[in-house]
GROMACS .gro file of C-alpha atoms in nm:
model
  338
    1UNK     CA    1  -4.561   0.330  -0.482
    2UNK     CA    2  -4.632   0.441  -0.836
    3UNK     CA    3  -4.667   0.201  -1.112
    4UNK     CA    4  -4.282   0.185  -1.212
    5UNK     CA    5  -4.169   0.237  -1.577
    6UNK     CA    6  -4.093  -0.026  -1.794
    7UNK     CA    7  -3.752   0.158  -1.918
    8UNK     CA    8  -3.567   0.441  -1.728
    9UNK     CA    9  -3.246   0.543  -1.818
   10UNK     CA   10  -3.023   0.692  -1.540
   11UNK     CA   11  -2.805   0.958  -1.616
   12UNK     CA   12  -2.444   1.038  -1.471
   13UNK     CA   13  -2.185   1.193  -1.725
   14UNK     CA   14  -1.938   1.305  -1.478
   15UNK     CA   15  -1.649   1.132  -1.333
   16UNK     CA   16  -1.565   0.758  -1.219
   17UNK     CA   17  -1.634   0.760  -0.831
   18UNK     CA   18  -1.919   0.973  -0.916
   19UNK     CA   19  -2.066   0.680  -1.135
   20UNK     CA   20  -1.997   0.430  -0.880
   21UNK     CA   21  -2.216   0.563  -0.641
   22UNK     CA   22  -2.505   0.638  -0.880
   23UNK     CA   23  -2.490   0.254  -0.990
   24UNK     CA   24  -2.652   0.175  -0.658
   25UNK     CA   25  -2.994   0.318  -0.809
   26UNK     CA   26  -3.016   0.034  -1.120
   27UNK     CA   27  -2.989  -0.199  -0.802
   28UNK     CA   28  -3.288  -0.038  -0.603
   29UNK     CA   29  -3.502  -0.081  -0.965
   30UNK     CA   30  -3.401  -0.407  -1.038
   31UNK     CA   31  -3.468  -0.539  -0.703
   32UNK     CA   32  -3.842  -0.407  -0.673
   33UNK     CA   33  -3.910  -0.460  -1.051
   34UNK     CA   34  -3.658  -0.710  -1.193
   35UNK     CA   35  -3.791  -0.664  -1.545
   36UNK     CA   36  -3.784  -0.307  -1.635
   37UNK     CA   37  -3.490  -0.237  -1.867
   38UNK     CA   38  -3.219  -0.049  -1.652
   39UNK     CA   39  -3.013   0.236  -1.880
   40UNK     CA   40  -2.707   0.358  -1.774
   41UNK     CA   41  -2.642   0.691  -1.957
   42UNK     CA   42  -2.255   0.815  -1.917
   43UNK     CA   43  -1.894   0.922  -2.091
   44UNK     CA   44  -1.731   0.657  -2.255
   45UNK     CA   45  -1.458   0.612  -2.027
   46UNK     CA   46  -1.700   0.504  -1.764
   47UNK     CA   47  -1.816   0.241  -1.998
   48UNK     CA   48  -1.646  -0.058  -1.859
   49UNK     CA   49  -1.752  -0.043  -1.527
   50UNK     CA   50  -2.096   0.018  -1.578
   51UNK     CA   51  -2.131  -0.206  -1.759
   52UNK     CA   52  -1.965  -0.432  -1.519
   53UNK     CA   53  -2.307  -0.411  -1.317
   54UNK     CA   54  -2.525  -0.657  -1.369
   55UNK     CA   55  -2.798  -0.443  -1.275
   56UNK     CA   56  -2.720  -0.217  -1.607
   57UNK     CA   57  -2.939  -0.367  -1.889
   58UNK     CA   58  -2.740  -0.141  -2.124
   59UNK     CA   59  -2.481   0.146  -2.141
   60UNK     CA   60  -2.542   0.490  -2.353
   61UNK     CA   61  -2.233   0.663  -2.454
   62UNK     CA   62  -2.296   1.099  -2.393
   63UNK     CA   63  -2.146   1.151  -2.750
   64UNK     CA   64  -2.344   0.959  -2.929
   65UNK     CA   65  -2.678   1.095  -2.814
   66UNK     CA   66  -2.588   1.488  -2.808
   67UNK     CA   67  -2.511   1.433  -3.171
   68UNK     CA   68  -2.795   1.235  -3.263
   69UNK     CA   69  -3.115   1.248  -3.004
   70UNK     CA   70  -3.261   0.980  -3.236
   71UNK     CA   71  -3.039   0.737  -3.024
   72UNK     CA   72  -3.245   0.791  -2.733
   73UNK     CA   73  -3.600   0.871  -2.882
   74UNK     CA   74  -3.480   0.418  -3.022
   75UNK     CA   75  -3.482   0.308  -2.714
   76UNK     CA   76  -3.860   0.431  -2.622
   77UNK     CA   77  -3.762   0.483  -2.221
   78UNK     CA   78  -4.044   0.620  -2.041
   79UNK     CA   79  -3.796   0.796  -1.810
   80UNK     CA   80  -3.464   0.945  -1.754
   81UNK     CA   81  -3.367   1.084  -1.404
   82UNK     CA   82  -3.024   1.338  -1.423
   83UNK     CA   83  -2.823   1.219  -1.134
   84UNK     CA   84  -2.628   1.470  -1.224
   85UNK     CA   85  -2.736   1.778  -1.441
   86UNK     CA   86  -2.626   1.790  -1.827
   87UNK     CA   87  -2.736   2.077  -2.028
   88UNK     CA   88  -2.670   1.862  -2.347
   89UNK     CA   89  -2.807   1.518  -2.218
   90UNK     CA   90  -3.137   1.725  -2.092
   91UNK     CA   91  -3.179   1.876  -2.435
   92UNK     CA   92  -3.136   1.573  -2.653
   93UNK     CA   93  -3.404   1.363  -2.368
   94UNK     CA   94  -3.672   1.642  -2.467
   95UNK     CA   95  -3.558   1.650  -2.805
   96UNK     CA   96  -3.666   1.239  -2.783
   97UNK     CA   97  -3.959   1.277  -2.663
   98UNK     CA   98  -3.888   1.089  -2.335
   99UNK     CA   99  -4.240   1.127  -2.153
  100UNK     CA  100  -4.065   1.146  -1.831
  101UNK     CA  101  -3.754   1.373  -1.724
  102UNK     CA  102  -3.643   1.407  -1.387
  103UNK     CA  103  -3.401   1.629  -1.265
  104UNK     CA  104  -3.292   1.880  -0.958
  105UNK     CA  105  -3.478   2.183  -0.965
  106UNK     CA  106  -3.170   2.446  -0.923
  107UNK     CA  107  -3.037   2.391  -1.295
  108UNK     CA  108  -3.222   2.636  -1.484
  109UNK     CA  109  -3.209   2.436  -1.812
  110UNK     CA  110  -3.407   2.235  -1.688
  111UNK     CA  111  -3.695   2.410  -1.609
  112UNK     CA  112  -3.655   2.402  -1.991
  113UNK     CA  113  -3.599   2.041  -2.050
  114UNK     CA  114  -3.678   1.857  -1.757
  115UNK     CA  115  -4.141   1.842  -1.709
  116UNK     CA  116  -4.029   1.688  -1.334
  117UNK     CA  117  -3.827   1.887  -1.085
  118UNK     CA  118  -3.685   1.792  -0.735
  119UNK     CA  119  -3.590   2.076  -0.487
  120UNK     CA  120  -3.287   1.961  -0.260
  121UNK     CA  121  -2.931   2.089  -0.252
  122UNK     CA  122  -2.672   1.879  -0.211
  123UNK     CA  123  -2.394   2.149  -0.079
  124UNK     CA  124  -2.490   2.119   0.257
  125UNK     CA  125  -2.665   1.860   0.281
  126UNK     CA  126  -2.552   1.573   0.576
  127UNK     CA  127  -2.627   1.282   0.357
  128UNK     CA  128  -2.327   1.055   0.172
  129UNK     CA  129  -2.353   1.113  -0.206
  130UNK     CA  130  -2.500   0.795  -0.278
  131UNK     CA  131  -2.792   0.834  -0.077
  132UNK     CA  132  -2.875   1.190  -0.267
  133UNK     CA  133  -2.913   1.058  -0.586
  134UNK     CA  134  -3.192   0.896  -0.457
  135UNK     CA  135  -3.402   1.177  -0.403
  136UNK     CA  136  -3.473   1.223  -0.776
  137UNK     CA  137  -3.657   0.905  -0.727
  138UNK     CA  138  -3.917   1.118  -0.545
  139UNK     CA  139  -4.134   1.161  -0.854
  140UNK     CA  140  -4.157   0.817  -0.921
  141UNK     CA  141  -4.271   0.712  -0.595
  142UNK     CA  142  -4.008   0.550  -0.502
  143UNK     CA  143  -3.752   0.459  -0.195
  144UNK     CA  144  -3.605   0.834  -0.119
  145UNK     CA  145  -3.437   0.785   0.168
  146UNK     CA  146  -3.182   0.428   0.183
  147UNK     CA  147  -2.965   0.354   0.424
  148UNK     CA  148  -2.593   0.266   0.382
  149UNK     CA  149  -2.642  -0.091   0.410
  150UNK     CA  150  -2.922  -0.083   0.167
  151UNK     CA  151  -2.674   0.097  -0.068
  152UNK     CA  152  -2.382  -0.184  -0.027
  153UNK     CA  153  -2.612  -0.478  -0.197
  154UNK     CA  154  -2.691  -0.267  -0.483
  155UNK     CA  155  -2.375  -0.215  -0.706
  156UNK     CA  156  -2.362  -0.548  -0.878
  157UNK     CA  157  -2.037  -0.566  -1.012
  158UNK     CA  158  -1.973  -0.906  -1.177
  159UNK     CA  159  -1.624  -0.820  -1.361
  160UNK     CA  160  -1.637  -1.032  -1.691
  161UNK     CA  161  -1.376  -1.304  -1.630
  162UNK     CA  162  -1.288  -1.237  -1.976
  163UNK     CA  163  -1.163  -0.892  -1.939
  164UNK     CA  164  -0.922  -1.042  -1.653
  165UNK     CA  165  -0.579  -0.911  -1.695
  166UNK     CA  166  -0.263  -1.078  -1.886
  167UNK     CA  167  -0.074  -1.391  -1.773
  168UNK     CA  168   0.203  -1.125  -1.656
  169UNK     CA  169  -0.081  -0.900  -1.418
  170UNK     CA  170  -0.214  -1.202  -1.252
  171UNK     CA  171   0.147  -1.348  -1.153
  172UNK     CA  172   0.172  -1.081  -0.962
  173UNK     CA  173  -0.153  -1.185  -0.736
  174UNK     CA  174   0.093  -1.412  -0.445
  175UNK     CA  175  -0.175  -1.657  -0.366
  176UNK     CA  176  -0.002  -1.695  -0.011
  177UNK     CA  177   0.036  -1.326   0.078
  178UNK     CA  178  -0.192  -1.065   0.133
  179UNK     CA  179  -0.262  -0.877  -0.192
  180UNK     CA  180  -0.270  -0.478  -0.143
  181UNK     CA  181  -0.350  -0.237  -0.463
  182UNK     CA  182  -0.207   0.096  -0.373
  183UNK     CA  183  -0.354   0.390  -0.564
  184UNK     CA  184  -0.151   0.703  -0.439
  185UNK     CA  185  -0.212   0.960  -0.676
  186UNK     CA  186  -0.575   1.114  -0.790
  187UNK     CA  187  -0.533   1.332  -1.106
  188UNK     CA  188  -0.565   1.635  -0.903
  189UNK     CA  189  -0.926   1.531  -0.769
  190UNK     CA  190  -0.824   1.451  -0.384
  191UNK     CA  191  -0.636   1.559  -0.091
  192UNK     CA  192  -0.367   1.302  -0.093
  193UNK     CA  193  -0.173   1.144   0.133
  194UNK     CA  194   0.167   1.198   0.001
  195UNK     CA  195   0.380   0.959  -0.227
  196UNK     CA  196   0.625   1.014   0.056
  197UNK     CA  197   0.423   0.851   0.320
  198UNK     CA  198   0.285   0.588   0.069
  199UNK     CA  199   0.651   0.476   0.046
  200UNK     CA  200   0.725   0.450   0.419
  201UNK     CA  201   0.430   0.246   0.458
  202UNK     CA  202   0.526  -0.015   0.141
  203UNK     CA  203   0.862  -0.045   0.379
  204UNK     CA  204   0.689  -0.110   0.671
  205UNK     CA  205   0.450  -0.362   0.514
  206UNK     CA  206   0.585  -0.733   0.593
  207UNK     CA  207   0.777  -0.885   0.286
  208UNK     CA  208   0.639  -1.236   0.366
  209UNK     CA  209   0.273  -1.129   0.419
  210UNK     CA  210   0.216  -0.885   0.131
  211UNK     CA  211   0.214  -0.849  -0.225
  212UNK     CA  212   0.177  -0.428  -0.314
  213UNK     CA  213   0.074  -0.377  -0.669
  214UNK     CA  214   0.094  -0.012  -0.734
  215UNK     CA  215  -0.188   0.143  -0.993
  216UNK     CA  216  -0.228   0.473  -1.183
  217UNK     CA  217  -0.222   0.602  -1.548
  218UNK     CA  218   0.052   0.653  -1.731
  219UNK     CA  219   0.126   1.001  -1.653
  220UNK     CA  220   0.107   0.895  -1.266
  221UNK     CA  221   0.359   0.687  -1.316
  222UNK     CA  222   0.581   0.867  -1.447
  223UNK     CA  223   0.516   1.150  -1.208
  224UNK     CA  224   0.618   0.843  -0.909
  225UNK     CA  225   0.909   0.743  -1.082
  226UNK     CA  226   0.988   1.084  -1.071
  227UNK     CA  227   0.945   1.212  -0.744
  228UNK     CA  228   0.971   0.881  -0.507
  229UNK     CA  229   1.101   0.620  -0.794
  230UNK     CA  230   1.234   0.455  -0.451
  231UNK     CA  231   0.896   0.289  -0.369
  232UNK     CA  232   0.890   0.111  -0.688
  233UNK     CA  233   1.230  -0.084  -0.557
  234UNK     CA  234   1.128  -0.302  -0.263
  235UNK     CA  235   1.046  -0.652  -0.323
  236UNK     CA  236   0.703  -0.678  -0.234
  237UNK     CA  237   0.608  -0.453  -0.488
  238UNK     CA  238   0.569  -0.454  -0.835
  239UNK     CA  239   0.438  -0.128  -1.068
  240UNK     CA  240   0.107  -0.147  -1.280
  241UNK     CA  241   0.068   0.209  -1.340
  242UNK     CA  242  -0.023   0.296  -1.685
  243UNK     CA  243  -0.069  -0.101  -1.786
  244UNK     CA  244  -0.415  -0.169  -1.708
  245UNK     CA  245  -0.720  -0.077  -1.886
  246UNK     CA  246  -1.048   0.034  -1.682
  247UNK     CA  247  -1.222  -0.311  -1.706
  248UNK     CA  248  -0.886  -0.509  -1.632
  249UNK     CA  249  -0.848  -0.251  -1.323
  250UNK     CA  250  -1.218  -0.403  -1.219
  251UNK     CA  251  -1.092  -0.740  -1.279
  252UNK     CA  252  -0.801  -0.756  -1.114
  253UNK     CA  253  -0.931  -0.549  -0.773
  254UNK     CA  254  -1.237  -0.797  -0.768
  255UNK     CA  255  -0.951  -1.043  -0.727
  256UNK     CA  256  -0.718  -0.886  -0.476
  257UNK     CA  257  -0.771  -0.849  -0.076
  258UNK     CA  258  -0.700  -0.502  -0.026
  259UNK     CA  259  -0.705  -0.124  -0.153
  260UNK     CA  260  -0.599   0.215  -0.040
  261UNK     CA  261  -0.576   0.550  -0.168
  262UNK     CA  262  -0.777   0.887  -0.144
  263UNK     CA  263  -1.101   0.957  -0.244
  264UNK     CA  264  -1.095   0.833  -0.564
  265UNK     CA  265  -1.295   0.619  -0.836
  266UNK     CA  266  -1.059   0.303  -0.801
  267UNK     CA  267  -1.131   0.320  -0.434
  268UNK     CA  268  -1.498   0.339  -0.491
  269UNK     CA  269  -1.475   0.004  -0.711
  270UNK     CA  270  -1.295  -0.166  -0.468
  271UNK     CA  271  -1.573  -0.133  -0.161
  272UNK     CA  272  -1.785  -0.214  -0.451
  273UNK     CA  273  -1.655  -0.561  -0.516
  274UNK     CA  274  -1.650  -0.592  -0.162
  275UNK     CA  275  -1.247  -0.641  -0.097
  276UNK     CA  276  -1.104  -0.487   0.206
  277UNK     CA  277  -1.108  -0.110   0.155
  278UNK     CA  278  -0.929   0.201   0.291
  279UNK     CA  279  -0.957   0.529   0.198
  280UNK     CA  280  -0.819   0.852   0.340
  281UNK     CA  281  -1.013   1.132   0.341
  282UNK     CA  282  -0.983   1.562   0.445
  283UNK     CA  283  -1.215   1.687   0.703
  284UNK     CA  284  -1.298   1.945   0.460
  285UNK     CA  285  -1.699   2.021   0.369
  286UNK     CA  286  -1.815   1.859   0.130
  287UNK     CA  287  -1.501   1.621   0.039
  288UNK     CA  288  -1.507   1.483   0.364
  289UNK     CA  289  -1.627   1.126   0.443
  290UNK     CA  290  -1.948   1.174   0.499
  291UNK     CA  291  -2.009   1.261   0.191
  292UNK     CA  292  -1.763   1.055   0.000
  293UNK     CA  293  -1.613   0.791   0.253
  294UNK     CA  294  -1.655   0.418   0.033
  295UNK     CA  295  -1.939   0.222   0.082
  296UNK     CA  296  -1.892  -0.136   0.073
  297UNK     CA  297  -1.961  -0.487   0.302
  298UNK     CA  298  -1.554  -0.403   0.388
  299UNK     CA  299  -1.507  -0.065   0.335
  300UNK     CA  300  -1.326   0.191   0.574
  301UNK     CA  301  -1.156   0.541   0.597
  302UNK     CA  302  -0.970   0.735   0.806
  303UNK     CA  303  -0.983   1.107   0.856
  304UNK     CA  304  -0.913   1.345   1.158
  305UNK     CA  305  -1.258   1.407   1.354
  306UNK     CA  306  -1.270   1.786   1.323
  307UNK     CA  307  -1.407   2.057   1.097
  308UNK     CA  308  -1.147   2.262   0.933
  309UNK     CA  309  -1.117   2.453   0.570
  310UNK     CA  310  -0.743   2.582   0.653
  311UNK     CA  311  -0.653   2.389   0.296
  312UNK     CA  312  -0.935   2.400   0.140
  313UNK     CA  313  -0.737   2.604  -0.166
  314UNK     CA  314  -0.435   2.419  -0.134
  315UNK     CA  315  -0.318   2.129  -0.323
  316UNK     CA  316  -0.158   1.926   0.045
  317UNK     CA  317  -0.398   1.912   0.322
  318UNK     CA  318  -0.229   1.913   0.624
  319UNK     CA  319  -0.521   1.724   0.836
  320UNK     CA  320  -0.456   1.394   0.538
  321UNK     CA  321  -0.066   1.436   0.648
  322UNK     CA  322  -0.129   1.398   0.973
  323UNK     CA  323  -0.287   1.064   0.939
  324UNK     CA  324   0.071   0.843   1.016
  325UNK     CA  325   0.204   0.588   0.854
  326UNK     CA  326   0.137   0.351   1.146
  327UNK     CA  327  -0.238   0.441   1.139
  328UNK     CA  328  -0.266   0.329   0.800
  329UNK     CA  329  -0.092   0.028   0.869
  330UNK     CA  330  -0.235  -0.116   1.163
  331UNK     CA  331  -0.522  -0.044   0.992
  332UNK     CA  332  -0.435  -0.263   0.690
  333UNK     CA  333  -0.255  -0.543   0.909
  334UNK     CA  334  -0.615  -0.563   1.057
  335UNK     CA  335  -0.754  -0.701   0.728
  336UNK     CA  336  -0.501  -0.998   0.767
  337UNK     CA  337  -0.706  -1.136   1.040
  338UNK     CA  338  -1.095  -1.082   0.927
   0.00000   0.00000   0.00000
């Protein structure tokens, strides 16, 4: 191995789950060299749960340092590896004078901003998208190639207990039921299930042995209350869509039992706390779960064994609806006794 870096900022500016599995690299560098200073460069709305890793010496907003590449020629890294390629970010790391910049070789910006290139695609590639990112390591000599249990001790979420939700949000955790965080819609970047087979499966769900809190933005909400407002009405369950911020979201699923929804951020943070996780996934290349399924010390998924692009283009998928209802929840009745 190569004499590591005393600063390398890692870079992933795209969305939430995507973030969640690139925070498995600050856990790789901290646990080989605990004292090299660990950047975490992404959007703002990511903020909160990278910096929920205690592996993440400090967080650099995207913004900020396309306006003003000063920010990062301050903070004197040695490195920055692209996790995922940014035009801007890549400009404003040469513009700083960052000696080292590491990033996939089939961007052409940056043959013009990046002095280290790695040749892999990801497309078609048979690996889950946390173990990818570590293939830009190659240039720095170090660990390529990790396994999926490697990549479960490596998140380090710690949720600040001061971020925890109101008085109101934790009422709502039964401490003598099973606590299940539902997350049934995606903003438009999963096959879903189907808010129609989310509610069957809140009615089938024991009154007396679980507590369903339902999660979302706003606008997801709204769209529920809308088109199945009757899952909202059953006893068990009580609707936190559009209440929560990001970090209270981390908070308060570091302190439940259970999550399911579709391959979304939430459900990444969930098998990253290490709470009982489900996610249901298309058998479509490359959303499928071998690519995407959560990693975690509880995490699962469930997805029809088969190869198939018949939806590809379509907003249902008809292999996710045919996962039933009692699947999911003999699945999730399982967690009750582990």
């Amino acid at each position: 191995m190569k004499k590591l870096p005393e600063s390398i900022i890692i870079s992933r500016t795209d969305n939430l789950g995507d973030v969640m599995l690139t925070l498995p690299m600050t856990g790789y560098i901290k646990s080989i060299a605990p004292t090299t200073k660990v950047y975490f460069l992404g959007k703002s709305y990511t903020r909160a749960v990278i910096e929920s890793s205690k592996f993440v010496d400090q967080f650099i907003d995207k913004e900020s340092v396309v306006q003003d590449s000063a920010i990062l020629a301050s903070l004197q890294a040695q490195a920055i590896v692209f996790a995922a390629p940014d035009k801007e970010v890549a400009k404003a790391a040469k513009q700083a004078r960052i000696p080292l910049r590491i990033g996939t070789s089939h961007r052409w910006y940056h043959w013009l901003y990046c002095n280290q290139k790695v040749n892999f695609t990801r497309k078609q590639s048979e690996l889950h998208e946390a173990q990818l990112n570590f293939k830009l390591f190659a240039p720095l000599g170090l660990l390529t190639k990790p396994t999926l249990e490697q990549i479960k001790q490596w998140y380090g979420l710690e949720p600040n207990q001061q971020t925890m939700p109101n008085n109101d949000v934790i009422q709502w955790l039964s401490p003598d039921k099973f606590n299940l965080i539902i997350h049934p819609k995606s903003k438009g970047s999963a096959k879903e299930w189907g808010l129609d087979n989310y509610t069957q499966l809140v009615k089938a769900l024991p009154v007396n042995k679980f507590q369903v809190l339902i999660t979302g933005i706003k606008a997801e909400g709204d769209l529920i209350k809308q088109q199945a407002p009757e899952i909202f009405k059953f006893p068990h369950v009580h609707d936190l869509t559009g209440k929560l911020s990001l970090s209270e979201l981390v908070a308060l699923t570091s302190k439940a039992n259970g999550f399911l929804a579709g391959s979304t951020g939430p459900l990444h943070i969930a098998s990253a706390v290490g709470i009982h996780t489900l996610g249901i996934y298309p058998p479509i290349r490359p959303m499928h779960p071998g690519r995407w399924q959560p990693v975690g010390k509880q995490a699962h998924y469930l997805g029809l064994d088969k190869k198939c692009n018949d939806c590809r283009k379509s907003n249902v998928c008809a292999c996710v609806r045919a996962i039933s209802v009692d699947q999911v929840k003999q699945t999730i009745e399982g967690f009750l006794n582990r």
